[in-house]
Short mmCIF file of C-alpha atoms in Angstrom, two decimals:
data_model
loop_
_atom_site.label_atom_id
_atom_site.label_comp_id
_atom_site.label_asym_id
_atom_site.label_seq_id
_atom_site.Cartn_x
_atom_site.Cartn_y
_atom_site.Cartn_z
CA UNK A 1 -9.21 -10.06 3.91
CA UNK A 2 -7.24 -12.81 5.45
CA UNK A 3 -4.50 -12.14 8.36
CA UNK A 4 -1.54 -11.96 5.93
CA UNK A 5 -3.44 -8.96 4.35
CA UNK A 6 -4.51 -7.99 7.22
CA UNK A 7 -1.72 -8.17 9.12
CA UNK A 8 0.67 -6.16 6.10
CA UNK A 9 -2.06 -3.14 6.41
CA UNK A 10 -1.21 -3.20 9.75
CA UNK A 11 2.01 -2.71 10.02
CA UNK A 12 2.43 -0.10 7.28
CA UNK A 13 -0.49 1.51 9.47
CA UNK A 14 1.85 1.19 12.57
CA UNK A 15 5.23 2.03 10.38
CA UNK A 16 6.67 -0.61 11.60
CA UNK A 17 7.57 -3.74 9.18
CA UNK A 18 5.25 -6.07 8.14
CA UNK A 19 5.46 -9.70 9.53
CA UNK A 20 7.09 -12.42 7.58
CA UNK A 21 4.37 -15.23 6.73
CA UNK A 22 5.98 -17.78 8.49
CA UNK A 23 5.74 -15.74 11.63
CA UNK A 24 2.16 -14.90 10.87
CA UNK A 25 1.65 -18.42 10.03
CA UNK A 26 3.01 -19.73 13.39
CA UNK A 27 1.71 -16.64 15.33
CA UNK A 28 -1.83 -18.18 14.29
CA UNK A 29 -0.67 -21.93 15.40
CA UNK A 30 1.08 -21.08 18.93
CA UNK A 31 3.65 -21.77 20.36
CA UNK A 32 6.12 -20.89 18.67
CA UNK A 33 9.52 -22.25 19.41
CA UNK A 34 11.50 -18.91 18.22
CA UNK A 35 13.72 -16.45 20.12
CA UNK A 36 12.11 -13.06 20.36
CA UNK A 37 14.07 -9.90 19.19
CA UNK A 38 12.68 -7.02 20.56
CA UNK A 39 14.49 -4.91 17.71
CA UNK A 40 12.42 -6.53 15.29
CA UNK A 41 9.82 -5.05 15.76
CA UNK A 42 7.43 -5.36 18.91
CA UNK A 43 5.52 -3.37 17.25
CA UNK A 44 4.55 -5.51 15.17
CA UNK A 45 3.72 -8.32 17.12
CA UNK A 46 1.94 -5.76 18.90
CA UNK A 47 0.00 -5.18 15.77
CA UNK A 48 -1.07 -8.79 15.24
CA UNK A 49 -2.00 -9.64 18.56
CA UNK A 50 -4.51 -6.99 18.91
CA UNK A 51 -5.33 -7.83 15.50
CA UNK A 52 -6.80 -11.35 17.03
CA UNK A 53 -8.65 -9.84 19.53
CA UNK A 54 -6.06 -10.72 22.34
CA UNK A 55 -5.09 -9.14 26.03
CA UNK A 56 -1.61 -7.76 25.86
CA UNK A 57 -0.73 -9.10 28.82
CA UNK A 58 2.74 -10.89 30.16
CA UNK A 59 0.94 -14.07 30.40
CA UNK A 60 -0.91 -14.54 27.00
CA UNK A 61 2.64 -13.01 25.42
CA UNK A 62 4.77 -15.78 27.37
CA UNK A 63 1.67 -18.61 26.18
CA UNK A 64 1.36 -17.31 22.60
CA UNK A 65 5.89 -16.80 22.01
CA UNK A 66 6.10 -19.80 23.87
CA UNK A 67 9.34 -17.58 25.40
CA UNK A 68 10.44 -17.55 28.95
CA UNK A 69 8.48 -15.33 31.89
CA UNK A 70 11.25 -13.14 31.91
CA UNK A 71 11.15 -12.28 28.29
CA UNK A 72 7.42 -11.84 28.09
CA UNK A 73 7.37 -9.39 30.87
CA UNK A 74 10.34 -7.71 29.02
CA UNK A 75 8.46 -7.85 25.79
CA UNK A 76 5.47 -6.70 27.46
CA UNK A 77 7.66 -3.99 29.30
CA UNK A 78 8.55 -2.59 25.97
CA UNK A 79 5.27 -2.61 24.55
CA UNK A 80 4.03 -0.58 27.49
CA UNK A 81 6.92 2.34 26.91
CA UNK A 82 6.64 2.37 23.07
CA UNK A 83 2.91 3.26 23.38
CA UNK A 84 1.47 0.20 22.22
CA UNK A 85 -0.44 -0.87 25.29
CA UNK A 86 -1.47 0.94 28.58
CA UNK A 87 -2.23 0.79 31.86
CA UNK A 88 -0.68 -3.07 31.50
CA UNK A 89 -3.89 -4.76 29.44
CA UNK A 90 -5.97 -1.59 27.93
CA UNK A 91 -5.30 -1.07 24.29
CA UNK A 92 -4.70 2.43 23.36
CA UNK A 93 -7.61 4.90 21.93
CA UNK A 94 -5.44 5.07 18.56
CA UNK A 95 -4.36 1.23 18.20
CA UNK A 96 -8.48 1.11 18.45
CA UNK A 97 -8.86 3.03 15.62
CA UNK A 98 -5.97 2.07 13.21
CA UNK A 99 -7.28 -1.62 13.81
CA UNK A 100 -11.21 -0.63 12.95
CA UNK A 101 -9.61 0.86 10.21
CA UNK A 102 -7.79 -2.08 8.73
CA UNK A 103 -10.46 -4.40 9.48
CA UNK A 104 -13.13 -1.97 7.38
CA UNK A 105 -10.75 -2.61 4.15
CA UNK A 106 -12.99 -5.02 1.86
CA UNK A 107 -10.60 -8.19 0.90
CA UNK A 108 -8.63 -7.26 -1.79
CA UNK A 109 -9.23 -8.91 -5.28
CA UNK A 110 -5.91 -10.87 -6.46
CA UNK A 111 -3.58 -9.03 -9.19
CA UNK A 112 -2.24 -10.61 -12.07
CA UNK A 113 -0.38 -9.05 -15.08
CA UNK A 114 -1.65 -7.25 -17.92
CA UNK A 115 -2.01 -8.38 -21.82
CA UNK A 116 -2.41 -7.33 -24.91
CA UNK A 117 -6.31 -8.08 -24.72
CA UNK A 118 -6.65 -5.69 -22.06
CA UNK A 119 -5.16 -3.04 -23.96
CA UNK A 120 -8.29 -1.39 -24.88
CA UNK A 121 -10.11 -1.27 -21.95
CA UNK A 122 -6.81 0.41 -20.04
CA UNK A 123 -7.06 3.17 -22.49
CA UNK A 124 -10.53 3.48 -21.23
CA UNK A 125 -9.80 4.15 -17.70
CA UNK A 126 -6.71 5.87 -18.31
CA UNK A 127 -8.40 8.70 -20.22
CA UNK A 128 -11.40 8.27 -17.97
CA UNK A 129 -9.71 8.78 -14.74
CA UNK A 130 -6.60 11.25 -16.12
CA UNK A 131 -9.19 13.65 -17.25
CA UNK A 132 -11.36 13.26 -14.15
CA UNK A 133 -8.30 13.89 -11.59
CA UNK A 134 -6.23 16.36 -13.76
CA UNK A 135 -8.56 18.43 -16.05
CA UNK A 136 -9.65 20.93 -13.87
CA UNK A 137 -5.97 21.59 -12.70
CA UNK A 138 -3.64 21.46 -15.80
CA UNK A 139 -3.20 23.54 -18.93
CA UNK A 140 -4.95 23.09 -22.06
CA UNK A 141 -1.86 22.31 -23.79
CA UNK A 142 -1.77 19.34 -21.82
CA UNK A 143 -5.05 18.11 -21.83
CA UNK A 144 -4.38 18.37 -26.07
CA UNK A 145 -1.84 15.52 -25.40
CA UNK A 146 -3.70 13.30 -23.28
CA UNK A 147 -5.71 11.66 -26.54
CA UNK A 148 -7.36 8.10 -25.26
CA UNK A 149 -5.25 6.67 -28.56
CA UNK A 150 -1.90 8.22 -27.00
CA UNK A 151 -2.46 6.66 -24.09
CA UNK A 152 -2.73 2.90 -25.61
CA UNK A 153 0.20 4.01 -27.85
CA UNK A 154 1.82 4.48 -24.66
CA UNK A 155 0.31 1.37 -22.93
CA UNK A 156 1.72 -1.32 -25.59
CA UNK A 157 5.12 -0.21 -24.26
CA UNK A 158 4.26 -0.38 -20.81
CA UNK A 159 2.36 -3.72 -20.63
CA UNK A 160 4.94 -5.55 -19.25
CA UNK A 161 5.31 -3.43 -16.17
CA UNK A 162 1.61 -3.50 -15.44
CA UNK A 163 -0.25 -4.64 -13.33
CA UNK A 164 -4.37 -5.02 -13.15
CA UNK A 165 -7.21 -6.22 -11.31
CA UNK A 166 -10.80 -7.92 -13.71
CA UNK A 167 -11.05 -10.53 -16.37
CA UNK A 168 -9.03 -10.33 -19.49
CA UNK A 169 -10.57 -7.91 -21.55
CA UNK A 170 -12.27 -6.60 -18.58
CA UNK A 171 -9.79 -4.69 -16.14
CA UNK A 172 -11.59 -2.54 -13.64
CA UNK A 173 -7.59 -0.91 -12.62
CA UNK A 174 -4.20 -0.59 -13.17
CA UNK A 175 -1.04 -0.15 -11.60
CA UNK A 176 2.65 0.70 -14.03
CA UNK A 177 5.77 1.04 -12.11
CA UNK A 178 8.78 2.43 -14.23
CA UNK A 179 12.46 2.57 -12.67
CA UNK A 180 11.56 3.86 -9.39
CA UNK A 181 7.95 5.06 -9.77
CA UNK A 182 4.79 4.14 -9.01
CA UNK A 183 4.60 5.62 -12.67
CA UNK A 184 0.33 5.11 -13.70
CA UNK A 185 -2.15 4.17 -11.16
CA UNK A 186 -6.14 4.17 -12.19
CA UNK A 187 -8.99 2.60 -11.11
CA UNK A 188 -12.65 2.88 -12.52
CA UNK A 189 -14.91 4.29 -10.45
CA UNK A 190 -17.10 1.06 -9.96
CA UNK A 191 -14.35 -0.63 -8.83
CA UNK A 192 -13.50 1.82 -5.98
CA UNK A 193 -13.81 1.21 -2.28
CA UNK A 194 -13.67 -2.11 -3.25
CA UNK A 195 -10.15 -3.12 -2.25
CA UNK A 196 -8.66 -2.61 -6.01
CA UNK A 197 -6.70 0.69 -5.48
CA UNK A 198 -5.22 -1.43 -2.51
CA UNK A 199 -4.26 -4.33 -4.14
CA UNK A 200 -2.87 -2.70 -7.62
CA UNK A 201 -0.78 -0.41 -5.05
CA UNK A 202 0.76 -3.35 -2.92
CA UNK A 203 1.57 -5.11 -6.86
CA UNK A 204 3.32 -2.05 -8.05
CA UNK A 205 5.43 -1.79 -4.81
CA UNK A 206 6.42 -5.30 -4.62
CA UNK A 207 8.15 -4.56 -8.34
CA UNK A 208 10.01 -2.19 -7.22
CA UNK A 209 11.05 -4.21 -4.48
CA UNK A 210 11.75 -7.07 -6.36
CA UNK A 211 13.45 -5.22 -9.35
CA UNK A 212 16.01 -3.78 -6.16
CA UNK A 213 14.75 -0.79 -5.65
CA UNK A 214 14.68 0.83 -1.55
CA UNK A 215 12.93 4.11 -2.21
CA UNK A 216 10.05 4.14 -4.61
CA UNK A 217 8.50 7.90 -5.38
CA UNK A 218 5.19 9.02 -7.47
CA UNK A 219 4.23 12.00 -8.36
CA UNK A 220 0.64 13.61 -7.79
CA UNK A 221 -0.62 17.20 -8.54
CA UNK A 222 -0.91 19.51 -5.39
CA UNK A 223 -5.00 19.60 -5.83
CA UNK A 224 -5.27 15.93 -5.81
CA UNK A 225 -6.49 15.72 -2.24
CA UNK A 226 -8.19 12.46 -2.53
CA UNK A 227 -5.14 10.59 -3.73
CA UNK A 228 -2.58 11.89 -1.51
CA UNK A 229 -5.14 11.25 1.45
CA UNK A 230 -5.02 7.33 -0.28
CA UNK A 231 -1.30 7.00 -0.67
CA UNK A 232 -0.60 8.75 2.58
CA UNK A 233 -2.68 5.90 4.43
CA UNK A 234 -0.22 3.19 2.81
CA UNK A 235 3.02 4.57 4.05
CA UNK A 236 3.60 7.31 0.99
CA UNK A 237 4.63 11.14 2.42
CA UNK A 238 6.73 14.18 1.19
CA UNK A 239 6.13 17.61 1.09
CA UNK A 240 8.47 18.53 -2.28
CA UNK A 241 6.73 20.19 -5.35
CA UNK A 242 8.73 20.26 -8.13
CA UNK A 243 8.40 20.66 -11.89
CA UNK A 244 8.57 17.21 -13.19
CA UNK A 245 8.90 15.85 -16.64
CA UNK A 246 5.46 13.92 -17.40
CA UNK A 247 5.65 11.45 -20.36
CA UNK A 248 3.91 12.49 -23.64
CA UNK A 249 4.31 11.27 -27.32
CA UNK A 250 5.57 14.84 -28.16
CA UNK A 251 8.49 14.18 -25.25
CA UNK A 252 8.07 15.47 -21.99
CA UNK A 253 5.61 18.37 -20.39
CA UNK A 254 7.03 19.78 -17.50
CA UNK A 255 4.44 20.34 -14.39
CA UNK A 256 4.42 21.11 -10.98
CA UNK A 257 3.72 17.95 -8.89
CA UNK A 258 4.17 17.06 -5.41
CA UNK A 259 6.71 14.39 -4.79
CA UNK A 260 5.73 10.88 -2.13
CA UNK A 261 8.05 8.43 -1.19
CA UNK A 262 8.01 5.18 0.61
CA UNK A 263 10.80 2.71 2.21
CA UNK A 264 9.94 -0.78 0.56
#
């Protein structure tokens, strides 16, 4: 994982905004000549200083900001009464554990857009993972219209919004975003705890973010305990079940899903 990775997981761990790169950059090449706004987010710097291993303390903020004595122990005053340090130098019990967490994530494989050679093997996992996650908790009329060969009906019209993680031919995940939706999102099961589902997430969100959108939502069945856990840990929450209209090539199939959004 390198820091810019990193350093994203941590702040959507911390719910506070991610660094730009060229602050992470020139965090990781101190000093820095730049101002410090303390509304932008000490958290954050919070985030990526303990992320390197570093004291919180006055001093190593004024040395590593390259900002005046006054400001670091400001800085450093704030940190203190937001709850990211204590006791002046001692990181907090939870900052421990949110970092250990973000440093167990494996690096994450690089993205890149789906074609018409992967078609196949998306149909694959599709059906594969739908039927995995959903059988045991939807009606049979359903499962009748979740065919592998109406899924890479489905696919050829999606391609362009997708997103996956292998060799051409050879995807081991996907992600589909559609208006504001994290709309399809599988990964094989060799491929998991490997970083994909991370990755393929982080893809779909930046198209949403980059097509304009402020809000994205997905929808998830109630049961699906091991998803929600997995979106939940990247910044996705909402309690709302509602009947929703799932996509089908016999038009839509309302059921009863629960509802997550995320600021992008």
């Amino acid at each position: 994982m390198n820091r810019r990775q990193f350093t994203t997981r941590l702040a959507a761990l911390f719910a506070a905004p991610a660094l730009p790169a060229s602050a992470v950059s020139a965090a990781a090449s101190a000093p820095v000549a730049a101002p410090v706004a303390l509304s932008s987010g000490a958290s954050s710097w919070a985030s990526y200083l303990m992320a390197m291993h570093k004291t919180c303390t006055p001093t190593m903020l004024k040395s590593v900001l390259n900002v005046s004595e006054d400001m670091a122990q400001t800085l450093h005053s704030r940190m203190v009464s937001d709850g990211i340090i204590q006791d002046g130098n001692r990181v907090v019990r939870e900052v421990k554990q949110r970092i250990k967490s973000a440093l167990e994530v494996p690096d994450m494989p690089d993205t890149r857009p789906a074609v018409a050679d992967d078609l196949d093997a998306l149909a694959d996992i599709w059906f594969d993972g739908w039927f995995e996650a959903h059988a045991a908790h939807v009606p049979d009329e359903l499962k009748a219209l979740r065919s592998r060969d109406s899924l890479r009906i489905r696919l050829e019209d999606m391609l362009e919004n997708t997103d996956v993680v292998g060799p051409v031919g050879a995807p081991v995940g996907f992600c589909t975003v559609k208006g504001d939706e994290i709309y399809q999102f599988y990964v094989s099961p060799a491929a998991r705890g490997s970083g994909t589902a991370d990755a393929l997430l982080l893809a779909g969100e930046k198209r949403l973010k980059d097509s304009g959108i402020e809000v994205g939502q997905l929808w998830v069945l109630p049961e699906n305990a091991r998803a929600i856990a997995f979106y939940q840990r990247n910044g996705w929450d909402g309690d709302t079940v509602s009947d929703v209209p799932l996509d089908t090539l016999d038009g839509p199939y309302l059921l009863p899903c629960r509802i997550l959004q995320k600021a992008l």
